Amino acid sequence: MNEYMKFEILAPAGSQESLIAGVRCGADAVYLGGKVLNARRNAGNFNDEELENAVAYCHQRGVKVYLTMNTLCRDSEMEDAYRLVKKALSYGVDAFIVQDIGVIRMIKACFPNAKLHGSTQMSIITPEGVHALKDLGLSRAVLPREMTAEEIAEIRRKTDLELEMFIHGALCMSVSGQCYLSSVIGQRSGNRGLCAQPCRLSFSADNSKSFDLSLKDLSLIRQLSEIEKLGVISLKIEGRMKRPEYIAAAVTAVKKAIHNEYSIKDEIMLKSVFSRSGFTQGYFNNEMNRQMFGIRQKEDVVAAKDVLKTLSHLYDNEKPLVPIALRLECLKGKPVRLSASALGKTAEVIGDIPETAINKPMSRESLAERLSKLGGTQFYAASVEIILDDGLIVPASKINALRREIVCRLCKTERQPVEAKPLERIPPRTTAGRPYFTARFADAKQIPDRHPFERIFIPVWSAIEDFVDNRAGVELPRGLFGKEEQLEKRLNQLKKAGVKNALCGNLGSYKLAERLGFKVFGDFGLNIFNSSAAGMIHSPVLSFELTVEEANRVNAQDTGIVAYGRLPLMLTRNCPVKNNIGCETCRKNGSLTDRKGMVFPVVCSPYPCVEILNSVPLYMADRMREIKTDFIHFYFTDESKRDIEKIIALYENEGRADFDYTRGLYYRGVL
């Protein structure tokens, strides 16, 4: 390990106290949210005045501020997003963490100087995905927590964007941005900042009431030297919902590790303040197994009580973390001049003309000592230059006053001018006809001999003859961890066989298929939530977290919604069935049972992810007249060909279902 590694320590700030804890313990940057459009809406967050004060506090200490706008944005909220960006830029916010490509488009069009980081919620997991971010004008990618070291290395080799990764905090079971469990079950969407964490409840692969979706917390603090070699520049700590003592402990631990001072004592302290049966490094080390799973137990809670008071003292007082260079001129017959430089700024204050000393004149040493008394501030004297004529004296109180004044001037912050173009307001769509039909099939054997679908898609791993015989397009997997080169080879084979269309639910796969010459269609995994985003994607399947009314009003060319199918509630690398009962017992027929007895099928694939499907299918045939999008999309999973023929007939005749179903979120919406 190097004597001193070069990283940005990025701390969470869900409240003012947490912000202070992170900064005083040595964070180089903090990320925080406003009152709207951030992925932790249940944190304290910051109103306009608090945000301005938070930015000033951080900048006075050389700490950057990244504002989270990492949720999906309705058309009706785009104006609020515009106003927030404009205010935040005037306060001096250094960058925005974004998820919604429509919000990205708005910010780049209206605020060309704004710096943007792609949120982990964007599901950027391949080099092509990072290239897509660069094309959108972003400067940094926040990598998903589910990536291995080898996969991060591949991205670094093939791209030049800044990379940020999580190194400590909670792990989601789902691939970031691809979890709909909380929203479909209880309207509280992770993509809207209100995840209720139902995955921490019992979901069992063997009906034992086990917790097969609850992972331990991540901690990669002991692997920073390896992370440095990967070219990652920012170490992100998860925890905007956590208390300040947690932030203090995590930032302190990371700082110690950077200086090669992290010990077992520090790790025990971290586990005590918060953990779920300890920590895991599973994804990063490519060790995805049962050891990654854990829940918050009574002993974890008890351990926290013993360390909170100790940890609170880590940020009791201001820490002198900012170097200041001071220069004092004290010459006969001239006013005293004190100049200083710090935080990239310079300042000067002028005092009185010094008097001739009657007894003991000032010395350079005594002046340097007095000027260095910066206790109670964030500064320490990195250098003090004294230019002094002999035989002079200035009262100590006046030297102290000059020192205090120079500090005040260096800390002064002003609102910044903002280059802003007007927001383009896209009117809601009003025209509508009867939607045409499209479909994806999990298996070509499901495809009826005659069907009404204008476009059909089957998975990329299907047999080439199945594509040819059914004139099918290719559905690309959303979870492409480490498989991009393999996918490119497969797509070239399919293209040679005459396959023309590609359905893509990930920005990386969308860009790849486009580059290879396919006609690309946008799938639900892109989380298209507004007209601005829909206008950037060809024939998008809109997010099924919209209501029907909201989807109808999205104004872009050729939009659709999922109108039938078992909605995929999670996309996960770590198969919950495999880790409980094993693949031999499962035989590709796995499922999870929740505490209420509902059964959720688990579907595996040749690519490195599994999908957890809803317990019942979405059904809208008898409400077809309320759907005004250009097309409706069928998501067929475990249905037989006969089942599908029946479902098609029901939709053609707008019939009622004789099986259990859900309307999804189309009439409930997400909060």
XYZ file of C-alpha atoms in Angstrom:
671
model
C 0.000 0.000 0.000
C 1.269 3.476 -0.862
C 2.215 5.786 1.966
C -0.617 8.053 0.919
C -3.254 7.092 -1.634
C -5.009 9.740 -3.706
C -8.753 9.445 -3.267
C -11.742 11.672 -2.764
C -13.601 10.609 0.389
C -17.287 11.196 -0.395
C -19.544 11.277 2.662
C -23.346 11.181 2.884
C -25.202 14.078 4.505
C -28.848 13.452 5.290
C -28.907 16.314 7.801
C -26.854 19.324 8.901
C -25.369 17.388 11.826
C -24.330 14.541 9.544
C -22.753 17.041 7.166
C -20.726 18.563 9.993
C -19.678 15.103 11.187
C -18.453 14.126 7.727
C -16.580 17.370 7.107
C -14.914 17.526 10.531
C -13.754 13.941 10.228
C -12.023 14.603 6.923
C -14.401 14.128 3.973
C -13.240 15.736 0.728
C -16.781 15.965 -0.626
C -20.330 15.383 0.577
C -23.472 14.406 -1.267
C -26.840 15.622 -0.095
C -30.384 16.132 -1.310
C -32.833 18.958 -1.569
C -36.433 18.537 -0.548
C -37.415 17.109 -3.967
C -36.034 14.673 -6.549
C -33.517 12.798 -4.451
C -33.218 9.100 -3.699
C -33.518 9.461 0.088
C -36.669 11.525 0.531
C -37.057 10.231 4.100
C -33.730 11.747 5.155
C -33.773 15.203 6.729
C -32.480 16.793 3.496
C -32.010 20.517 2.906
C -34.407 23.317 2.000
C -33.133 26.250 -0.078
C -31.717 28.229 2.831
C -30.179 25.141 4.432
C -28.648 24.109 1.115
C -27.054 27.511 0.619
C -25.649 27.431 4.155
C -24.429 23.839 3.691
C -22.551 24.736 0.508
C -20.995 27.782 2.205
C -19.958 25.678 5.222
C -18.338 23.049 3.016
C -16.593 25.450 0.656
C -15.175 27.369 3.614
C -13.441 24.114 4.513
C -12.320 23.083 1.033
C -15.028 20.419 0.716
C -17.064 19.889 -2.462
C -20.846 19.486 -2.513
C -22.709 17.161 -4.883
C -26.479 17.583 -5.025
C -28.486 14.408 -5.548
C -31.174 14.625 -8.215
C -31.090 10.861 -8.618
C -34.764 10.019 -9.014
C -37.214 9.797 -11.884
C -39.002 13.037 -12.711
C -42.603 13.427 -13.882
C -43.379 15.947 -16.616
C -45.206 17.993 -13.989
C -42.008 18.146 -11.882
C -39.556 19.271 -14.566
C -40.094 22.928 -13.718
C -39.258 22.197 -10.059
C -36.091 20.414 -11.215
C -35.119 23.418 -13.346
C -35.599 25.837 -10.443
C -33.605 23.603 -8.080
C -30.649 23.398 -10.482
C -30.659 27.160 -11.012
C -30.689 27.875 -7.269
C -28.082 25.213 -6.507
C -25.712 26.612 -9.126
C -26.082 30.083 -7.647
C -25.158 28.639 -4.244
C -22.042 27.076 -5.774
C -22.962 23.361 -5.832
C -20.067 21.549 -7.504
C -21.960 18.789 -9.343
C -25.328 17.074 -9.653
C -25.841 13.320 -9.264
C -28.552 12.375 -11.770
C -30.539 9.305 -12.808
C -33.258 10.433 -15.231
C -32.001 10.966 -18.794
C -34.791 13.520 -19.278
C -33.421 15.555 -16.374
C -29.914 15.204 -17.849
C -31.204 16.511 -21.161
C -32.870 19.467 -19.435
C -29.779 20.392 -17.412
C -27.406 20.159 -20.392
C -29.753 22.261 -22.539
C -30.476 24.933 -19.924
C -27.305 24.986 -17.805
C -24.374 24.148 -20.104
C -21.782 24.753 -17.373
C -23.334 22.345 -14.856
C -21.236 19.295 -13.985
C -23.132 15.980 -13.951
C -22.380 12.588 -12.384
C -24.324 9.507 -13.468
C -26.051 7.945 -10.467
C -25.686 4.268 -9.658
C -29.455 4.191 -10.342
C -28.637 4.521 -14.063
C -27.474 0.863 -14.039
C -24.219 1.652 -15.877
C -22.382 -1.676 -15.738
C -20.382 -1.884 -18.976
C -17.860 0.182 -20.949
C -20.542 1.000 -23.541
C -22.723 2.299 -20.724
C -19.957 4.638 -19.605
C -19.495 5.782 -23.214
C -23.231 6.532 -23.280
C -22.808 8.747 -20.209
C -19.976 10.622 -21.899
C -22.140 11.158 -24.977
C -24.812 12.641 -22.700
C -22.252 15.115 -21.354
C -21.545 13.560 -17.960
C -18.108 13.681 -16.356
C -18.361 10.832 -13.822
C -19.982 7.422 -13.478
C -21.090 6.156 -10.072
C -20.588 2.413 -10.428
C -23.166 -0.082 -9.160
C -22.324 -1.880 -5.924
C -22.772 -5.212 -7.673
C -19.591 -5.018 -9.777
C -16.481 -7.152 -9.397
C -12.961 -5.744 -9.374
C -12.324 -7.337 -12.773
C -15.410 -5.675 -14.287
C -14.376 -2.276 -12.921
C -10.907 -2.796 -14.392
C -12.434 -3.478 -17.821
C -14.395 -0.218 -17.662
C -11.259 1.668 -16.673
C -9.260 0.160 -19.550
C -11.859 1.098 -22.146
C -13.138 4.488 -20.917
C -11.789 7.756 -19.550
C -14.656 9.085 -17.399
C -14.087 9.640 -13.685
C -15.159 6.577 -11.678
C -16.778 6.639 -8.254
C -17.679 3.538 -6.259
C -19.302 2.617 -2.960
C -16.840 1.274 -0.434
C -18.955 1.149 2.728
C -22.639 0.899 3.628
C -25.830 -0.963 2.852
C -26.164 -3.311 -0.127
C -29.359 -3.697 -2.130
C -30.191 -7.162 -3.368
C -31.288 -5.751 -6.724
C -29.126 -4.168 -9.388
C -29.304 -0.439 -8.738
C -32.163 1.229 -10.609
C -33.810 -2.091 -11.487
C -35.821 -2.728 -8.317
C -39.585 -2.312 -8.381
C -40.423 -4.492 -5.375
C -41.202 -1.668 -2.970
C -43.231 0.291 -5.515
C -45.387 -2.569 -6.814
C -46.029 -3.933 -3.316
C -46.580 -0.655 -1.510
C -46.293 2.329 -3.930
C -43.001 3.436 -2.337
C -40.536 3.506 -5.194
C -36.775 3.251 -4.899
C -36.608 5.136 -8.187
C -38.505 7.964 -6.497
C -36.533 7.997 -3.255
C -39.046 6.268 -0.993
C -37.971 2.612 -0.907
C -39.601 0.843 2.057
C -36.959 -1.936 2.010
C -39.376 -4.877 1.871
C -36.356 -7.017 0.920
C -35.303 -6.848 4.591
C -38.459 -8.828 5.459
C -38.826 -12.582 5.053
C -38.653 -13.856 1.466
C -37.820 -17.533 1.581
C -36.754 -20.004 -1.101
C -37.644 -22.996 1.081
C -40.698 -21.809 3.048
C -38.607 -21.562 6.210
C -39.317 -17.829 6.710
C -35.646 -17.138 5.988
C -34.387 -13.764 4.739
C -33.141 -14.622 1.273
C -33.136 -11.043 -0.058
C -31.324 -9.338 2.824
C -27.607 -8.770 2.303
C -24.983 -7.786 4.831
C -23.498 -4.310 4.587
C -20.582 -3.705 2.268
C -17.123 -2.758 3.518
C -14.126 -2.532 1.175
C -12.023 -0.325 3.450
C -9.288 -2.971 3.666
C -9.031 -3.143 -0.140
C -8.223 0.471 -0.982
C -4.835 -0.331 -2.515
C -6.572 -2.660 -4.980
C -9.234 -0.027 -5.675
C -6.536 2.563 -6.340
C -5.024 0.294 -9.008
C -8.458 0.126 -10.682
C -8.341 3.864 -11.334
C -11.296 4.762 -9.125
C -10.950 8.328 -7.835
C -13.879 8.695 -5.430
C -14.726 6.474 -2.450
C -18.400 6.771 -1.627
C -19.888 5.976 1.752
C -23.559 4.991 1.718
C -25.757 6.288 4.526
C -27.884 9.403 4.092
C -30.451 7.782 6.371
C -27.835 7.003 9.022
C -27.073 9.013 12.161
C -24.087 11.416 12.373
C -22.042 9.028 14.550
C -22.143 6.479 11.723
C -20.887 9.064 9.226
C -18.099 10.099 11.607
C -16.991 6.499 12.125
C -17.013 5.615 8.425
C -15.185 8.740 7.237
C -12.589 8.348 9.988
C -12.049 4.689 9.069
C -11.594 5.465 5.368
C -9.185 8.297 6.121
C -7.147 6.010 8.374
C -7.062 3.328 5.687
C -5.794 5.831 3.099
C -2.910 6.599 5.483
C -2.362 2.890 6.210
C -3.527 3.309 9.806
C -6.764 1.271 9.737
C -6.827 -1.378 12.460
C -9.016 -4.173 13.760
C -10.127 -1.775 16.488
C -11.515 0.592 13.838
C -13.294 -2.263 12.102
C -14.906 -3.391 15.362
C -16.068 0.174 15.950
C -17.608 0.287 12.459
C -19.393 -3.016 12.973
C -20.674 -1.835 16.320
C -22.178 1.419 15.065
C -24.108 -0.391 12.315
C -23.957 -3.731 10.577
C -26.174 -6.618 9.563
C -24.394 -9.649 10.991
C -21.072 -8.123 9.927
C -19.713 -7.006 6.555
C -19.262 -8.516 3.099
C -16.947 -7.941 0.124
C -18.759 -10.529 -1.987
C -19.499 -8.700 -5.217
C -16.128 -6.972 -5.447
C -14.264 -10.235 -4.799
C -16.608 -12.207 -7.074
C -17.649 -14.439 -4.188
C -21.434 -14.464 -4.414
C -22.652 -16.962 -1.882
C -24.666 -17.462 1.282
C -22.034 -15.627 3.324
C -23.201 -12.349 1.791
C -26.590 -12.518 3.514
C -27.442 -11.049 6.889
C -30.087 -9.210 8.895
C -30.059 -6.618 11.645
C -30.076 -8.629 14.887
C -30.546 -7.716 18.528
C -26.831 -7.909 19.276
C -26.137 -5.471 16.405
C -28.493 -2.935 17.971
C -27.048 -3.419 21.475
C -23.493 -2.958 20.189
C -24.393 0.432 18.706
C -25.509 1.842 22.062
C -22.054 1.276 23.527
C -20.147 3.302 20.908
C -22.400 6.220 19.984
C -21.137 8.558 22.722
C -17.512 7.830 21.865
C -18.137 8.452 18.183
C -19.963 11.725 18.806
C -16.721 13.175 20.186
C -15.067 12.695 16.790
C -16.885 15.779 15.503
C -17.416 17.785 18.707
C -15.145 20.622 17.667
C -13.864 22.332 14.556
C -10.846 20.555 13.069
C -7.953 22.557 11.540
C -8.034 20.790 8.166
C -7.394 23.721 5.799
C -3.858 25.099 5.271
C -3.435 28.860 5.216
C -0.366 30.857 4.133
C 0.099 34.151 6.008
C 2.326 37.140 5.246
C 2.689 40.152 7.558
C 4.427 43.407 6.637
C 5.246 45.693 9.581
C 7.396 48.604 8.373
C 8.225 52.003 9.834
C 5.747 54.724 8.904
C 3.469 52.348 6.946
C 0.196 50.642 7.930
C 0.517 47.000 8.926
C -0.517 44.680 6.075
C -1.647 41.104 6.593
C -2.269 38.984 3.516
C -3.327 35.347 3.342
C -4.123 32.645 0.830
C -6.294 29.585 1.371
C -9.111 27.717 -0.380
C -7.879 29.077 -3.709
C -8.521 32.653 -2.582
C -6.375 35.525 -1.362
C -7.242 38.377 0.992
C -5.539 41.368 2.540
C -6.339 43.563 5.553
C -4.640 46.795 6.576
C -4.099 47.905 10.139
C -2.623 50.936 11.909
C 0.869 52.378 11.535
C 3.146 50.620 14.074
C 4.606 52.568 16.980
C 8.223 52.758 18.108
C 8.806 50.350 20.977
C 9.791 51.952 24.307
C 10.920 48.739 25.965
C 10.751 45.347 24.234
C 10.034 45.519 20.460
C 8.185 42.784 18.540
C 10.118 39.855 17.107
C 9.388 37.772 14.042
C 8.972 34.741 16.289
C 6.381 36.397 18.559
C 4.365 37.672 15.566
C 4.440 34.278 13.858
C 3.272 32.614 17.065
C 0.372 35.056 17.457
C -0.743 34.752 13.839
C -0.642 30.962 14.094
C -3.234 30.936 16.883
C -6.089 29.813 14.633
C -7.788 27.570 17.195
C -11.542 27.294 16.810
C -11.290 27.751 13.040
C -10.859 25.287 10.201
C -7.390 26.666 9.382
C -3.875 25.816 10.391
C -0.842 27.939 9.552
C 1.021 26.119 6.792
C 3.457 29.015 6.450
C 3.970 32.403 8.100
C 6.199 35.038 6.494
C 7.106 38.085 8.593
C 8.669 41.233 7.122
C 9.550 43.428 10.111
C 11.591 46.561 10.676
C 13.504 46.702 13.949
C 12.212 48.525 17.038
C 8.457 48.439 16.296
C 5.419 47.388 18.294
C 1.733 46.772 17.575
C -0.689 45.884 20.381
C -1.427 42.158 20.561
C -5.167 42.890 20.401
C -4.721 44.571 17.008
C -2.700 41.672 15.595
C -5.443 39.319 16.810
C -8.084 41.515 15.164
C -6.191 41.440 11.849
C -5.941 37.647 12.066
C -9.678 37.276 12.749
C -10.554 39.666 9.921
C -8.405 37.854 7.362
C -10.067 34.558 8.300
C -13.525 36.139 7.883
C -12.633 37.455 4.449
C -11.341 34.099 3.262
C -14.556 32.468 4.473
C -16.856 34.959 2.771
C -19.041 33.357 0.105
C -21.186 35.033 -2.511
C -23.854 33.758 -4.841
C -22.574 32.827 -8.270
C -23.907 34.163 -11.576
C -25.736 31.394 -13.433
C -25.770 30.982 -17.199
C -29.295 29.701 -17.781
C -31.417 29.188 -20.870
C -35.229 29.000 -20.622
C -36.846 25.656 -19.903
C -38.478 24.038 -22.913
C -42.002 23.157 -21.852
C -43.294 20.092 -23.654
C -47.107 20.152 -23.789
C -48.942 16.950 -22.840
C -49.913 14.622 -25.627
C -53.585 14.757 -26.618
C -54.038 12.667 -29.778
C -54.585 8.929 -29.545
C -55.788 5.954 -31.520
C -56.118 2.274 -30.708
C -52.707 0.959 -29.597
C -50.968 -1.685 -31.667
C -49.452 -4.752 -29.978
C -45.810 -5.788 -29.359
C -44.465 -8.656 -27.261
C -41.432 -10.325 -25.736
C -41.395 -14.078 -25.173
C -39.147 -15.855 -22.709
C -38.983 -18.802 -25.134
C -39.683 -19.091 -28.853
C -41.841 -22.161 -28.126
C -44.439 -19.802 -26.654
C -44.996 -17.894 -29.891
C -48.399 -18.693 -31.452
C -48.519 -19.659 -35.128
C -50.689 -16.618 -35.780
C -50.462 -13.507 -33.661
C -51.276 -9.767 -33.816
C -47.892 -8.444 -32.706
C -46.218 -5.839 -34.899
C -42.883 -6.556 -33.215
C -41.804 -9.596 -31.244
C -38.588 -10.181 -29.334
C -36.945 -13.261 -27.862
C -33.861 -13.454 -25.599
C -30.423 -13.107 -27.158
C -29.482 -16.672 -26.206
C -32.347 -18.182 -28.249
C -31.429 -20.410 -31.207
C -30.668 -18.557 -34.434
C -33.328 -20.559 -36.268
C -35.906 -19.322 -33.762
C -35.085 -15.743 -34.708
C -35.265 -16.557 -38.422
C -38.419 -18.698 -38.297
C -40.360 -16.163 -36.229
C -38.871 -12.988 -37.769
C -38.122 -11.998 -34.191
C -36.033 -9.188 -32.837
C -33.509 -9.725 -30.067
C -34.110 -8.828 -26.429
C -30.838 -7.854 -24.761
C -30.348 -8.679 -21.078
C -30.366 -5.775 -18.605
C -27.633 -7.347 -16.474
C -24.496 -7.450 -18.617
C -21.804 -7.650 -15.960
C -18.559 -8.583 -17.703
C -20.420 -9.983 -20.714
C -20.288 -7.099 -23.192
C -17.700 -8.667 -25.517
C -19.626 -11.943 -25.496
C -22.839 -10.061 -26.290
C -21.226 -8.162 -29.166
C -20.087 -11.415 -30.796
C -23.582 -12.863 -30.421
C -25.229 -9.766 -31.880
C -22.928 -9.888 -34.908
C -24.013 -13.513 -35.476
C -27.673 -12.515 -35.263
C -27.182 -9.580 -37.599
C -25.612 -11.868 -40.204
C -28.661 -14.122 -39.820
C -30.931 -11.199 -40.706
C -32.094 -10.037 -37.269
C -32.811 -6.297 -37.511
C -34.535 -5.186 -34.283
C -33.151 -5.015 -30.750
C -35.041 -4.363 -27.506
C -32.771 -2.769 -24.906
C -33.438 -1.974 -21.256
C -29.981 -0.612 -20.438
C -28.121 2.414 -21.814
C -25.026 0.317 -22.432
C -26.811 -2.348 -24.460
C -28.811 0.362 -26.276
C -25.600 2.080 -27.393
C -23.964 -1.231 -28.334
C -26.905 -2.400 -30.481
C -27.107 1.023 -32.116
C -23.393 0.962 -32.932
C -23.763 -2.480 -34.516
C -26.517 -1.236 -36.848
C -29.670 -2.641 -35.248
C -32.932 -0.731 -35.131
C -33.077 -0.206 -31.386
C -36.215 -0.048 -29.237
C -36.290 1.064 -25.606
C -37.458 -1.353 -22.913
C -38.894 -0.683 -19.438
C -35.474 -1.010 -17.728
C -34.515 2.430 -19.078
C -37.043 3.887 -16.619
C -38.505 6.393 -19.100
C -40.681 8.617 -16.939
C -41.231 11.878 -18.846
C -41.544 13.389 -22.317
C -37.973 14.687 -22.346
C -36.563 11.193 -21.704
C -39.016 9.524 -24.092
C -37.879 11.843 -26.870
C -34.323 10.507 -26.523
C -35.226 6.821 -26.968
C -36.701 5.116 -30.029
C -40.207 3.699 -29.435
C -39.775 3.407 -25.662
C -41.721 1.143 -23.360
C -42.449 3.660 -20.605
C -41.831 2.954 -16.928
C -44.575 0.858 -15.379
C -44.267 3.077 -12.295
C -46.278 5.736 -14.171
C -50.052 5.808 -13.947
C -52.035 5.215 -17.145
C -53.002 8.877 -17.178
C -49.360 9.992 -16.817
C -48.236 7.573 -19.550
C -50.972 8.787 -21.876
C -49.749 12.367 -21.501
C -46.078 11.622 -22.291
C -45.473 13.511 -25.518
C -42.970 11.691 -27.707
C -43.088 9.644 -30.872
C -44.323 6.054 -30.612
C -44.551 5.310 -26.881
C -45.966 2.228 -25.200
C -46.630 0.622 -21.839
C -46.435 -2.914 -20.500
C -50.080 -3.979 -20.518
C -49.678 -7.644 -19.651
C -47.221 -9.848 -17.803
C -45.561 -10.777 -14.557
C -43.660 -7.593 -13.824
C -39.957 -8.133 -13.036
C -39.661 -6.800 -9.491
C -35.916 -7.337 -9.090
C -32.877 -7.969 -11.227
C -30.209 -9.519 -9.031
C -26.748 -11.042 -9.468
C -26.915 -13.071 -6.301
C -29.535 -15.771 -6.833
C -31.591 -16.100 -3.622
C -32.698 -19.626 -4.530
C -29.218 -20.904 -5.374
C -27.869 -19.556 -2.093
C -30.545 -21.316 -0.051
C -31.508 -24.619 -1.647
C -28.999 -24.861 -4.524
C -29.433 -25.153 -8.297
C -29.840 -28.941 -8.290
C -32.880 -28.746 -6.032
C -34.279 -25.718 -7.872
C -33.930 -27.123 -11.420
C -34.812 -23.699 -12.872
C -38.162 -23.750 -11.127
C -37.331 -21.583 -8.124
C -39.504 -19.124 -6.263
C -39.634 -17.038 -3.109
C -42.477 -16.988 -0.604
C -43.076 -13.862 1.449
C -44.427 -13.632 4.993
C -48.001 -13.466 3.662
C -47.656 -16.642 1.598
C -47.396 -14.917 -1.810
C -45.149 -16.763 -4.264
C -42.724 -14.890 -6.536
C -41.106 -16.882 -9.385
C -37.322 -16.594 -9.769
C -36.074 -16.875 -13.360
C -32.429 -17.570 -14.213
C -30.623 -17.128 -17.521
C -27.249 -17.780 -19.201
C -26.296 -14.187 -18.346
C -25.170 -13.358 -14.792
C -28.481 -12.190 -13.343
C -31.810 -13.579 -12.260
C -35.219 -11.899 -12.313
C -37.719 -12.066 -9.484
C -41.212 -11.798 -10.955
C -44.444 -10.600 -9.409
C -46.731 -13.194 -7.881
C -49.566 -12.405 -10.337
C -49.550 -10.902 -13.834
C -50.460 -7.357 -14.747
C -53.738 -7.359 -16.699
C -55.361 -4.479 -18.596
C -57.485 -6.050 -21.357
C -60.780 -4.829 -19.899
C -59.347 -1.313 -19.462
C -57.917 -0.987 -22.960
C -60.060 2.004 -23.840
C -58.282 4.008 -21.137
C -54.848 3.418 -22.707
C -53.902 6.152 -25.196
C -50.251 5.261 -25.898
C -49.209 4.213 -29.409
C -48.678 0.580 -28.479
C -49.025 -1.891 -25.637
C -46.337 -4.407 -24.786
C -46.839 -7.977 -23.562
C -44.201 -9.420 -21.226
C -44.613 -13.197 -21.485
C -42.639 -15.269 -18.973
C -43.978 -18.660 -17.828
C -47.168 -18.915 -19.920
C -47.760 -21.821 -22.304
C -48.560 -21.236 -25.980
C -52.206 -22.056 -25.222
C -52.260 -19.562 -22.338
C -50.856 -16.883 -24.637
C -53.442 -17.554 -27.336
C -56.146 -17.127 -24.695
C -54.609 -13.870 -23.439
C -54.361 -12.475 -26.974
C -58.058 -13.201 -27.531
C -58.942 -11.477 -24.256
C -57.035 -8.356 -25.290
C -58.490 -8.310 -28.805
C -61.979 -8.497 -27.294
C -61.275 -6.393 -24.180
C -62.425 -9.277 -22.025
C -62.315 -9.839 -18.280
C -59.748 -12.214 -16.797
C -60.743 -15.445 -15.055
C -57.451 -15.614 -13.115
C -55.785 -13.594 -10.372
C -54.129 -10.429 -11.620
C -53.007 -6.932 -10.671
C -53.387 -3.490 -12.235
C -49.866 -2.747 -11.079
C -49.341 0.941 -10.425
C -51.448 2.194 -13.299
C -54.193 3.506 -11.022
C -52.353 3.755 -7.707
C -49.173 5.429 -8.896
C -46.010 5.820 -6.831
C -45.559 8.352 -4.075
